[in-house]
Short mmCIF file of C-alpha atoms in Angstrom, two decimals:
data_model
loop_
_atom_site.label_atom_id
_atom_site.label_comp_id
_atom_site.label_asym_id
_atom_site.label_seq_id
_atom_site.Cartn_x
_atom_site.Cartn_y
_atom_site.Cartn_z
CA MET M 1 0.00 0.00 0.00
CA ARG M 2 1.37 3.39 -1.02
CA HIS M 3 1.22 6.20 1.55
CA SER M 4 1.17 8.99 -1.03
CA SER M 5 -0.47 11.47 1.35
CA SER M 6 2.38 11.29 3.86
CA ARG M 7 5.89 12.46 3.11
CA VAL M 8 8.76 11.03 5.12
CA LEU M 9 12.09 12.80 5.55
CA ILE M 10 15.01 10.85 7.02
CA ILE M 11 17.84 13.06 8.28
CA GLY M 12 21.22 11.38 8.55
CA ASN M 13 23.97 12.60 10.85
CA ALA M 14 26.43 13.74 8.17
CA PRO M 15 27.20 17.49 8.27
CA ILE M 16 24.61 19.69 6.51
CA GLU M 17 25.34 23.39 6.03
CA LYS M 18 22.29 24.46 4.01
CA GLU M 19 19.33 26.23 5.67
CA LEU M 20 16.56 23.61 5.56
CA ALA M 21 14.42 24.39 8.61
CA GLU M 22 11.26 25.33 6.68
CA GLN M 23 11.54 22.33 4.35
CA VAL M 24 12.21 19.91 7.20
CA ASP M 25 9.28 21.11 9.28
CA SER M 26 6.90 20.83 6.30
CA PHE M 27 7.14 17.02 6.22
CA ALA M 28 4.44 14.89 7.82
CA ARG M 29 7.06 12.58 9.30
CA VAL M 30 10.65 13.45 10.15
CA VAL M 31 13.04 10.70 11.22
CA ARG M 32 16.21 11.48 13.18
CA PHE M 33 18.85 9.35 14.88
CA ASN M 34 20.42 9.11 18.34
CA HIS M 35 21.56 12.62 19.38
CA CYS M 36 19.97 14.13 16.23
CA ALA M 37 23.34 15.68 15.31
CA GLY M 38 22.68 18.27 18.03
CA LEU M 39 19.38 19.49 16.50
CA PRO M 40 20.89 22.58 14.81
CA LYS M 41 18.40 25.38 14.13
CA HIS M 42 18.99 25.31 10.37
CA LEU M 43 17.61 21.74 10.26
CA GLY M 44 14.27 22.56 11.86
CA THR M 45 12.69 21.31 15.05
CA LYS M 46 10.36 18.58 13.87
CA CYS M 47 11.00 14.97 14.84
CA THR M 48 8.16 12.46 14.75
CA ASP M 49 10.29 9.31 14.68
CA LEU M 50 13.45 8.82 16.72
CA TRP M 51 15.67 5.84 15.91
CA LEU M 52 18.11 4.92 18.69
CA THR M 53 20.99 2.50 18.78
CA GLY M 54 20.41 -0.06 21.50
CA ARG M 55 23.93 -1.33 22.20
CA GLY M 56 27.33 -0.08 23.19
CA LYS M 57 28.72 3.12 24.65
CA GLN M 58 26.56 5.43 22.51
CA ALA M 59 23.41 3.65 23.72
CA GLN M 60 24.67 3.97 27.31
CA ARG M 61 25.08 7.73 26.80
CA LEU M 62 21.60 7.97 25.27
CA ALA M 63 20.16 6.11 28.25
CA ASN M 64 21.93 8.28 30.84
CA GLN M 65 21.66 11.75 29.29
CA ALA M 66 18.58 13.93 29.06
CA ALA M 67 16.25 13.02 26.19
CA VAL M 68 17.13 14.88 22.99
CA ILE M 69 13.45 15.20 22.05
CA ALA M 70 10.69 15.30 24.66
CA PRO M 71 9.24 11.76 24.57
CA CYS M 72 5.64 13.03 24.59
CA LEU M 73 6.28 14.76 21.24
CA LEU M 74 7.31 11.57 19.45
CA GLU M 75 5.01 9.41 17.36
CA HIS M 76 7.41 6.48 17.35
CA VAL M 77 10.68 5.35 18.90
CA MET M 78 12.60 2.53 17.21
CA ILE M 79 15.54 0.70 18.80
CA THR M 80 17.81 -0.31 15.93
CA ASP M 81 19.23 -3.43 17.60
CA PRO M 82 17.09 -6.57 17.98
CA VAL M 83 16.21 -8.00 21.39
CA PRO M 84 19.46 -9.51 22.71
CA ASN M 85 20.12 -12.99 23.98
CA ARG M 86 19.97 -12.65 27.79
CA PHE M 87 22.62 -15.32 28.31
CA SER M 88 25.12 -13.58 26.03
CA GLN M 89 24.34 -10.29 27.79
CA GLY M 90 25.29 -11.92 31.11
CA PHE M 91 28.54 -13.10 29.56
CA TYR M 92 29.36 -9.63 28.16
CA LYS M 93 28.73 -8.10 31.58
CA ALA M 94 31.01 -10.66 33.22
CA ILE M 95 33.88 -9.93 30.82
CA ARG M 96 33.08 -6.18 30.81
CA ARG M 97 32.61 -5.99 27.06
CA GLN M 98 30.87 -2.61 27.02
CA GLY M 99 30.41 -2.45 23.25
CA ASN M 100 28.02 -5.42 23.31
CA LEU M 101 25.88 -4.46 26.29
CA ASP M 102 22.25 -3.70 25.45
CA TYR M 103 20.38 -0.63 26.75
CA GLY M 104 17.29 -1.03 24.56
CA ALA M 105 14.92 -1.86 27.42
CA THR M 106 16.17 1.16 29.40
CA LEU M 107 15.66 3.42 26.39
CA LEU M 108 12.12 2.12 25.83
CA VAL M 109 11.30 2.98 29.46
CA LYS M 110 12.93 6.40 29.08
CA TYR M 111 10.80 7.12 26.01
CA ALA M 112 7.64 5.51 27.42
CA GLN M 113 5.56 8.62 26.68
CA ALA M 114 6.08 8.25 22.91
CA GLN M 115 2.92 7.19 21.09
CA SER M 116 4.50 3.87 20.06
CA LYS M 117 7.79 2.06 20.60
CA SER M 118 9.44 -1.00 19.07
CA ARG M 119 12.71 -2.72 18.27
CA ILE M 120 13.94 -3.67 14.82
CA SER M 121 13.47 -7.39 14.27
CA ARG M 122 16.46 -9.65 13.81
CA CYS M 123 14.81 -10.99 10.64
CA SER M 124 14.36 -7.59 8.97
CA ARG M 125 17.93 -6.58 9.81
CA GLU M 126 19.35 -9.84 8.45
CA ASN M 127 17.17 -9.72 5.32
CA LEU M 128 18.38 -6.23 4.44
CA LEU M 129 22.00 -7.28 4.91
CA ILE M 130 21.47 -10.29 2.62
CA TYR M 131 19.92 -8.00 0.01
CA LEU M 132 22.79 -5.51 0.24
CA LEU M 133 25.38 -8.28 -0.12
CA GLY M 134 23.62 -9.27 -3.34
CA LEU M 135 24.53 -5.86 -4.78
CA GLY M 136 28.29 -6.44 -4.60
CA LYS M 137 31.29 -7.19 -2.44
CA PRO M 138 31.95 -4.84 0.50
CA GLU M 139 35.41 -3.65 1.45
CA HIS M 140 35.05 -5.11 4.98
CA THR M 141 32.90 -7.97 6.24
CA PRO M 142 29.75 -6.21 7.49
CA ARG M 143 27.95 -7.10 10.72
CA TRP M 144 24.67 -5.35 9.92
CA PRO M 145 23.29 -2.36 7.96
CA SER M 146 23.47 1.16 9.37
CA SER M 147 20.50 2.67 11.20
CA GLY M 148 19.97 4.98 8.22
CA ALA M 149 19.68 2.10 5.76
CA LEU M 150 17.36 0.26 8.13
CA ALA M 151 15.10 3.31 8.41
CA ILE M 152 15.01 3.81 4.64
CA ASN M 153 14.16 0.14 4.11
CA HIS M 154 11.50 0.25 6.84
CA PHE M 155 9.59 3.18 5.35
CA VAL M 156 9.97 2.12 1.72
CA SER M 157 8.67 -1.36 2.59
CA MET M 158 5.65 0.31 4.22
CA GLY M 159 4.90 2.05 0.92
CA TYR M 160 6.12 5.54 1.75
CA HIS M 161 8.05 7.71 -0.67
CA VAL M 162 11.17 8.59 1.28
CA HIS M 163 13.24 11.78 1.11
CA ILE M 164 16.75 11.80 2.57
CA VAL M 165 19.38 14.35 3.53
CA GLY M 166 22.59 14.13 5.55
CA PHE M 167 23.74 10.71 4.37
CA GLY M 168 27.51 10.50 3.96
CA PHE M 169 27.77 6.70 3.65
CA GLN M 170 30.81 6.48 5.92
CA GLY M 171 31.63 5.61 9.50
CA TRP M 172 31.98 2.30 11.35
CA LYS M 173 33.68 -0.10 8.93
CA ARG M 174 31.29 -2.96 9.79
CA HIS M 175 28.42 -1.25 7.95
CA PRO M 176 28.43 -1.95 4.17
CA TRP M 177 28.52 1.74 3.22
CA GLU M 178 29.30 1.33 -0.49
CA LEU M 179 26.45 -1.19 -0.86
CA GLU M 180 24.07 1.06 1.07
CA LYS M 181 24.88 3.88 -1.35
CA LEU M 182 24.09 1.55 -4.28
CA TYR M 183 20.83 0.57 -2.59
CA VAL M 184 19.80 4.21 -2.17
CA GLU M 185 20.67 4.97 -5.80
CA GLN M 186 18.61 1.95 -6.86
CA LEU M 187 15.61 3.14 -4.83
CA SER M 188 15.96 6.59 -6.38
CA LEU M 189 15.93 5.15 -9.92
CA GLN M 190 12.86 3.07 -9.01
CA GLY M 191 11.03 6.21 -7.82
CA HIS M 192 10.84 5.18 -4.15
CA LEU M 193 13.33 7.75 -2.84
CA SER M 194 14.31 11.37 -3.45
CA TYR M 195 17.24 13.45 -2.24
CA LEU M 196 16.24 16.64 -0.45
#
């Protein structure tokens, strides 16, 4: 089903210099990530969907710091890591492997006032990675797609036409950045995605 009446804008965390506040705030849905790149004034104030990493030191900071967006203003909060295995979590705590500890449940409590909350499913994350690997060979062996690619895939699969800005396709080497860029270009050619 195509959601032609609703426009979705996904704002990545790459640097954006252009004044876009009016454009950003005109979208029905605006998706941002983690610390929202500091919510600079030139990128508007609207955020209906907040996607948060659930694991590691960044997730710990998100759990312990003040909420970037008031939870009551959010339509949806998505944790971008699937529900963890509780036994492996116990092991990671025992060996103090901070990068693998999960804070998703804490974040869902913190953002309890959002209209809806969920976690990405393991299946959807794995399926997107399989699809991306079908587009070519990555430079490094990827562990999973980036939060940005997951958000794009989520909204496109729901039938929305997605607009994006602030995607630099670089960062942690275990995301398949070059394949994600190909995927976005493919969606653009198919008419499912536009660049702001």
